[in-house]
CSV table of C-alpha atoms in Angstrom, one decimal:
chain,number,residue,atom,x,y,z
A,1,MET,CA,19.3,69.2,-16.7
A,2,ILE,CA,22.9,70.1,-17.7
A,3,LEU,CA,24.5,72.9,-15.8
A,4,THR,CA,27.2,75.3,-17.3
A,5,SER,CA,30.0,75.6,-15.0
A,6,LYS,CA,28.7,79.2,-14.4
A,7,GLN,CA,25.4,78.0,-13.2
A,8,ARG,CA,27.1,75.2,-11.2
A,9,ALA,CA,29.2,77.7,-9.3
A,10,TYR,CA,26.5,79.9,-8.7
A,11,LEU,CA,24.5,77.0,-7.0
A,12,LYS,CA,27.8,76.0,-5.1
A,13,GLY,CA,27.7,79.7,-3.5
A,14,GLN,CA,24.1,79.5,-2.6
A,15,ALA,CA,24.6,76.0,-1.0
A,16,SER,CA,27.9,77.1,0.8
A,17,THR,CA,25.3,78.8,3.4
A,18,LEU,CA,22.7,75.9,3.7
A,19,GLU,CA,22.3,73.5,6.5
A,20,PRO,CA,21.9,69.9,5.5
A,21,VAL,CA,18.2,68.9,5.4
A,22,PHE,CA,18.6,65.0,5.5
A,23,GLN,CA,21.2,62.5,6.7
A,24,ILE,CA,21.6,59.0,5.1
A,25,GLY,CA,23.0,56.5,7.6
A,26,LYS,CA,23.7,53.0,8.1
A,27,ALA,CA,20.5,51.8,6.2
A,28,GLY,CA,21.7,53.7,2.9
A,29,LEU,CA,19.5,55.1,0.3
A,30,THR,CA,16.2,53.9,1.1
A,31,PRO,CA,12.9,54.5,-0.4
A,32,GLU,CA,11.9,56.5,2.4
A,33,VAL,CA,14.6,58.7,2.1
A,34,THR,CA,14.1,59.3,-1.4
A,35,GLU,CA,10.7,60.1,-1.0
A,36,ALA,CA,11.4,62.7,1.9
A,37,VAL,CA,13.8,64.4,-0.4
A,38,ARG,CA,11.3,64.4,-3.5
A,39,GLU,CA,8.9,66.0,-0.9
A,40,ALA,CA,11.3,68.5,0.2
A,41,PHE,CA,11.7,69.6,-3.1
A,42,ASN,CA,8.1,70.7,-3.0
A,43,ARG,CA,9.2,73.8,-0.8
A,44,ARG,CA,12.9,74.2,-2.0
A,45,GLU,CA,15.0,73.8,-5.0
A,46,LEU,CA,18.2,73.4,-3.5
A,47,ILE,CA,19.0,70.7,-0.9
A,48,LYS,CA,22.1,69.7,1.1
A,49,ILE,CA,22.2,66.1,2.3
A,50,THR,CA,25.0,64.5,4.4
A,51,VAL,CA,26.1,60.8,4.3
A,52,LEU,CA,27.1,59.6,7.9
A,53,LYS,CA,30.2,58.1,8.6
A,54,ASN,CA,28.1,54.8,9.4
A,55,CYS,CA,27.0,54.5,5.7
A,56,MET,CA,29.1,52.2,3.6
A,57,GLU,CA,27.8,53.4,0.3
A,58,ASP,CA,29.9,55.8,-2.0
A,59,PRO,CA,28.4,59.4,-1.6
A,60,ARG,CA,28.9,59.9,-5.4
A,61,GLN,CA,26.6,56.9,-6.0
A,62,ILE,CA,24.2,57.8,-3.6
A,63,ALA,CA,24.1,61.3,-5.3
A,64,SER,CA,23.8,60.1,-8.9
A,65,VAL,CA,21.2,57.3,-8.0
A,66,MET,CA,19.0,59.7,-6.1
A,67,ALA,CA,19.3,62.6,-8.8
A,68,GLU,CA,17.9,60.0,-11.1
A,69,ARG,CA,15.0,58.9,-9.0
A,70,ILE,CA,13.9,62.4,-8.3
A,71,GLN,CA,14.9,63.8,-11.8
A,72,ALA,CA,17.0,66.4,-9.9
A,73,THR,CA,20.6,67.6,-10.9
A,74,VAL,CA,23.8,66.8,-8.9
A,75,VAL,CA,25.3,70.2,-8.0
A,76,GLN,CA,28.2,68.7,-6.1
A,77,VAL,CA,29.5,66.0,-3.8
A,78,ILE,CA,32.2,66.9,-1.4
A,79,GLY,CA,33.6,64.4,1.1
A,80,LYS,CA,30.1,63.2,2.6
A,81,LYS,CA,28.1,66.5,1.7
A,82,ILE,CA,25.7,66.3,-1.6
A,83,VAL,CA,23.9,69.1,-2.9
A,84,LEU,CA,21.1,68.5,-5.3
A,85,TYR,CA,19.1,71.0,-7.5
A,86,LYS,CA,15.5,70.8,-8.8
A,87,PRO,CA,14.0,73.9,-10.5
A,88,ASP,CA,10.4,74.6,-9.5
A,89,LYS,CA,8.5,74.3,-12.7
A,90,ASP,CA,5.9,77.1,-11.8
A,91,LYS,CA,7.7,79.9,-10.1
A,92,PRO,CA,11.4,79.2,-9.7
A,93,VAL,CA,13.0,81.1,-6.7
A,94,ILE,CA,16.5,80.3,-8.1
A,95,ILE,CA,17.3,82.2,-11.3
A,96,LEU,CA,20.4,80.8,-12.7
A,97,PRO,CA,22.9,83.2,-15.0
A,98,LEU,CA,23.1,82.3,-18.4
């Protein structure tokens, strides 16, 4: 899904109040973490993830790989924080501006 700058800005505003749901640590991006994030998208559309200091992988690379694996969209990566968006197919909660 390709987001316009207006949509991305809206999602960034929504994500600013969110607490990180997951932490990626020393083991990096494991299949278990990917599956847990996939399951979290069943309950919410916007997820914030923290990459801990002991993780040697690049947060931008983690974000792109994870988004590809779970068919989500990377909203932003700032420092060690990743925000992913995946709209609910049946009844979306977040209505994006046009």
